[in-house]
Coordinates of C-alpha atoms in Angstrom, one line a residue:
P293 CA -4.3 15.2 89.6
D294 CA -0.6 16.0 89.9
D295 CA 0.4 19.3 88.3
A296 CA 3.2 17.6 86.3
I297 CA 0.6 15.3 84.8
L298 CA -1.8 18.1 84.1
R299 CA 0.9 20.1 82.2
Q300 CA 1.1 17.2 79.7
C301 CA -2.7 16.8 79.5
Q302 CA -4.7 18.1 76.6
V303 CA -8.1 16.7 77.4
I304 CA -9.9 15.3 80.4
F305 CA -13.0 13.0 80.3
F306 CA -15.4 13.1 83.2
A307 CA -17.2 9.8 83.7
T308 CA -18.3 10.7 87.2
P309 CA -21.5 11.2 89.2
H310 CA -23.6 14.3 88.5
G311 CA -22.1 17.4 90.2
V312 CA -18.4 16.4 90.0
A313 CA -17.7 18.0 86.6
L314 CA -19.9 20.9 87.7
E315 CA -17.4 21.8 90.4
A316 CA -14.1 20.7 88.8
A317 CA -14.3 21.3 85.1
G318 CA -13.6 25.1 85.4
E319 CA -10.2 24.7 86.9
F320 CA -9.0 22.4 84.1
I321 CA -10.3 24.7 81.4
K322 CA -8.4 27.6 83.0
K323 CA -5.3 25.6 82.5
G324 CA -6.0 25.2 78.8
I325 CA -7.3 21.6 79.1
K326 CA -10.3 20.6 77.1
V327 CA -13.1 18.9 79.0
I328 CA -15.5 16.2 77.8
D329 CA -18.2 15.5 80.4
L330 CA -20.1 12.2 80.0
G331 CA -22.5 13.2 82.8
A332 CA -25.4 15.6 82.6
D333 CA -23.8 18.7 84.3
F334 CA -23.7 20.8 81.2
R335 CA -26.3 19.3 78.9
L336 CA -29.3 21.3 80.1
Q337 CA -29.1 25.0 79.3
D338 CA -31.8 25.9 81.9
Q339 CA -30.2 25.8 85.3
Q340 CA -33.5 25.5 87.1
Q341 CA -34.4 22.5 85.0
Y342 CA -31.1 20.9 85.9
Q343 CA -31.8 21.4 89.6
N344 CA -35.3 20.0 89.2
W345 CA -34.2 16.8 87.5
Y346 CA -30.8 16.1 89.2
G347 CA -31.4 17.7 92.6
I348 CA -28.2 19.8 92.4
K349 CA -28.0 23.6 92.2
H350 CA -26.2 24.7 89.0
T351 CA -23.6 27.3 89.9
Q352 CA -21.5 27.6 86.8
N353 CA -23.2 30.2 84.6
E354 CA -20.2 31.0 82.4
L355 CA -19.2 27.3 81.8
L356 CA -22.8 26.4 80.9
A357 CA -22.9 29.3 78.4
Q358 CA -19.8 27.9 76.6
A359 CA -20.7 24.2 76.7
V360 CA -21.3 22.5 73.4
Y361 CA -23.7 19.6 73.1
G362 CA -21.6 16.8 71.8
L363 CA -23.7 15.1 69.1
P364 CA -21.3 15.3 66.1
E365 CA -24.0 14.6 63.5
V366 CA -25.7 17.9 64.6
Y367 CA -23.0 20.1 66.2
R368 CA -19.7 19.0 64.5
E369 CA -18.6 22.6 63.6
Q370 CA -19.2 23.9 67.1
I371 CA -17.4 20.9 68.6
K372 CA -14.3 21.8 66.7
N373 CA -13.7 24.9 68.7
A374 CA -15.2 23.9 72.0
N375 CA -13.4 24.0 75.4
L376 CA -16.2 22.1 77.1
I377 CA -18.3 19.3 75.5
A378 CA -21.5 17.9 77.1
N379 CA -21.6 14.4 75.9
P380 CA -25.2 13.4 75.2
G381 CA -27.1 10.7 77.0
C382 CA -27.9 7.4 75.4
Y383 CA -31.6 7.8 74.8
P384 CA -31.2 11.3 73.4
S385 CA -28.5 10.1 71.0
A386 CA -30.8 7.4 69.6
I387 CA -33.9 9.6 69.4
I388 CA -32.3 12.7 68.1
L389 CA -30.6 10.8 65.2
A390 CA -34.0 9.3 64.4
L391 CA -35.7 12.6 64.1
K392 CA -33.0 15.0 62.8
P393 CA -33.7 14.6 59.1
L394 CA -37.5 15.0 59.6
L395 CA -37.2 18.1 61.7
E396 CA -34.7 19.8 59.4
A397 CA -37.2 19.2 56.5
N398 CA -40.2 20.5 58.6
A399 CA -41.9 17.2 57.7
I400 CA -43.6 16.2 60.9
D401 CA -45.9 17.5 63.6
T402 CA -43.6 18.4 66.5
K403 CA -46.4 18.0 69.1
S404 CA -47.4 14.4 68.5
I405 CA -44.1 12.5 68.6
I406 CA -43.9 9.2 70.6
A407 CA -40.6 7.6 71.5
D408 CA -40.8 4.0 72.7
C409 CA -37.3 2.8 73.7
K410 CA -35.6 -0.3 75.1
S411 CA -32.3 -0.4 76.9
G412 CA -30.0 -3.0 78.2
V413 CA -29.4 -3.1 82.0
S414 CA -26.0 -1.4 81.7
G415 CA -27.9 1.8 81.0
A416 CA -28.8 1.9 84.7
G417 CA -25.1 2.0 85.7
R418 CA -22.9 -0.3 87.8
A419 CA -24.0 0.6 91.3
A420 CA -25.7 -2.1 93.4
N421 CA -29.4 -1.8 93.0
V422 CA -32.2 -4.3 93.7
A423 CA -34.0 -3.3 90.5
T424 CA -31.1 -4.4 88.3
L425 CA -30.2 -7.7 90.1
F426 CA -30.2 -10.7 87.8
C427 CA -33.3 -12.3 89.3
E428 CA -35.2 -8.9 89.0
V429 CA -34.5 -8.4 85.3
N430 CA -34.0 -11.9 83.8
E431 CA -36.9 -13.0 81.6
S432 CA -38.7 -9.7 82.1
L433 CA -39.4 -6.5 80.2
K434 CA -40.7 -3.5 82.0
P435 CA -41.2 0.2 81.4
Y436 CA -39.7 2.7 83.9
N437 CA -39.8 6.4 84.5
V438 CA -42.7 6.6 82.1
N439 CA -42.6 10.1 80.4
H440 CA -40.6 11.3 83.4
H441 CA -37.0 10.2 82.6
R442 CA -34.1 12.6 83.0
H443 CA -33.3 12.3 79.4
K444 CA -36.6 13.8 78.3
P445 CA -35.8 17.5 78.8
E446 CA -32.3 17.0 77.3
T447 CA -33.9 15.4 74.2
E448 CA -36.6 18.1 73.8
Q449 CA -34.0 20.8 74.1
A450 CA -31.9 19.4 71.3
L451 CA -34.9 18.6 69.1
S452 CA -36.3 22.1 69.6
A453 CA -33.0 23.6 68.6
I454 CA -33.0 21.6 65.4
A455 CA -36.6 22.3 64.5
G456 CA -36.6 26.0 65.4
V457 CA -39.8 25.5 67.3
E458 CA -40.7 23.9 70.6
V459 CA -40.8 20.1 70.4
D460 CA -42.6 17.9 72.9
F461 CA -42.9 14.1 72.9
I462 CA -44.1 11.2 74.8
F463 CA -41.3 9.1 76.1
T464 CA -41.5 5.5 77.4
P465 CA -38.2 3.8 78.2
H466 CA -38.1 0.1 78.9
L467 CA -35.5 -2.1 80.6
V468 CA -34.8 -5.4 78.8
P469 CA -32.8 -8.4 80.0
M470 CA -29.6 -7.9 78.1
S471 CA -26.3 -6.3 79.1
R472 CA -26.0 -3.6 76.4
G473 CA -27.8 -2.2 73.5
M474 CA -30.6 0.3 72.8
L475 CA -33.5 0.4 70.3
A476 CA -35.7 3.4 69.8
C477 CA -38.9 3.2 67.9
V478 CA -40.2 6.7 67.2
Y479 CA -43.7 7.4 65.8
V480 CA -44.5 10.7 64.0
D481 CA -47.3 12.3 62.1
L482 CA -46.2 13.4 58.7
L483 CA -47.2 16.9 57.4
A484 CA -46.5 16.0 53.7
D485 CA -46.1 13.0 51.5
I486 CA -42.4 12.6 51.6
D487 CA -39.9 9.9 50.4
A488 CA -38.6 9.1 53.9
Q489 CA -36.1 6.6 52.7
K490 CA -34.5 9.0 50.4
L491 CA -34.6 11.8 53.0
F492 CA -32.7 9.8 55.5
E493 CA -30.2 8.5 53.0
N494 CA -29.4 12.0 51.8
S495 CA -29.2 13.4 55.3
Y496 CA -26.7 10.8 56.5
T497 CA -24.8 10.1 53.3
D498 CA -21.6 11.7 54.7
E499 CA -22.0 10.4 58.3
H500 CA -19.7 7.4 58.8
F501 CA -21.3 6.3 62.1
V502 CA -24.9 6.5 60.9
T503 CA -26.1 3.6 58.7
V504 CA -29.5 4.0 57.0
L505 CA -30.7 0.6 56.2
G506 CA -32.3 -0.3 52.9
A507 CA -36.1 -0.1 52.5
G508 CA -37.8 -2.9 54.4
S509 CA -34.8 -3.6 56.6
V510 CA -34.9 -3.1 60.4
P511 CA -32.0 -2.3 62.8
E512 CA -31.0 -4.8 65.5
T513 CA -29.0 -4.1 68.7
R514 CA -26.7 -7.1 68.0
S515 CA -25.6 -5.4 64.7
V516 CA -24.2 -2.4 66.6
R517 CA -23.0 -4.1 69.7
G518 CA -19.6 -2.8 70.8
S519 CA -19.6 -0.3 68.0
N520 CA -20.0 3.5 67.6
F521 CA -22.6 3.0 64.8
C522 CA -26.2 4.0 64.8
Q523 CA -28.5 1.9 62.5
I524 CA -31.7 3.5 61.3
G525 CA -34.7 2.0 59.4
V526 CA -37.9 3.8 58.4
K527 CA -41.4 2.5 57.6
K528 CA -44.6 4.4 56.6
T529 CA -48.0 3.3 57.8
A530 CA -50.4 2.0 55.1
D531 CA -52.2 5.3 54.8
G532 CA -48.9 7.2 54.3
K533 CA -49.8 9.6 57.1
R534 CA -47.4 8.3 59.8
L535 CA -43.8 7.2 59.9
I536 CA -42.0 4.8 62.2
I537 CA -38.3 5.4 62.7
M538 CA -36.2 2.7 64.2
S539 CA -32.8 3.5 65.7
A540 CA -30.3 1.1 67.3
I541 CA -27.1 2.0 69.1
D542 CA -24.9 0.5 71.8
N543 CA -25.8 2.6 74.8
L544 CA -22.2 2.2 76.2
V545 CA -20.5 3.3 72.9
K546 CA -22.4 5.7 70.6
G547 CA -24.5 6.4 73.7
A548 CA -21.5 7.2 75.9
S549 CA -17.8 6.5 75.7
G550 CA -17.5 6.0 71.9
Q551 CA -19.3 9.3 71.2
A552 CA -16.9 10.9 73.7
V553 CA -13.9 9.6 71.8
Q554 CA -15.6 10.8 68.5
N555 CA -15.9 14.2 70.0
M556 CA -12.2 14.2 71.1
N557 CA -11.2 13.3 67.5
I558 CA -13.1 16.2 66.1
L559 CA -11.8 18.5 68.8
F560 CA -8.2 17.8 67.9
G561 CA -8.6 17.5 64.1
L562 CA -8.0 13.7 64.1
D563 CA -9.7 11.2 61.9
E564 CA -13.2 10.9 63.4
K565 CA -12.9 7.1 63.3
S566 CA -9.6 6.9 65.3
G567 CA -9.9 4.5 68.2
L568 CA -13.4 3.5 67.2
E569 CA -12.8 0.7 64.6
Q570 CA -11.8 -2.0 67.1
I571 CA -13.5 -2.0 70.5
G572 CA -13.3 -4.5 73.4
L573 CA -16.6 -5.3 75.0
L574 CA -17.2 -4.9 78.7
P575 CA -19.6 -6.4 79.6

């Protein structure tokens, strides 16, 4: 960008292929410009893990060390003073919000978590790809990258940080024939007899963008379409030993651009809801 433009710039959003922010973000930060990266270049703290999953050697040790994971419901205070924000992926956003209250309460077995997730086709990006052509996805539902999705290590890293112990989970993402939307159904083994409904309501009572539905209600992707909201519902199994957490977001908003704007608002001391009340839909 032109230097004259940069002198007026306070924040830059990277919505670019992996590796672009890795090489360019540092120069903007040196100029005093905040950076919010919607890609994965600064999400994983383990550089070798990043190279294994994204096929790119991570060369920015200092930048990685100062990067803040941009999930406001978990890292709001750190975001306020960040120079570099790693905007979370869509699946991690839905799964982490579904598990945060339980991990903070040490209420679940951290080694027996299962996340069964469905995403609209926009989650695969806009590039031409046979697998996402209309005739390939219409009237069909399919799992993909079973337990080997790039978002798995990112999610485990964040969950482990919240829990204070290593968290591992089975992750099966699915592609569904709709443009946008994401639904995560997360299954956990409870360590104690808890009131899950009250736990979630208390945990998210001050979070504008997380809606804990009433007992017996379930989230729907259409209810959060085009919004920055996450809807959560919980249901115990009949024996009370397991819990099902259902989490719905718009993968393009709370799972991407909306969350990036939410992070910017926090970064600059603005109302967290600014720019996120009315959103045009594309697609």
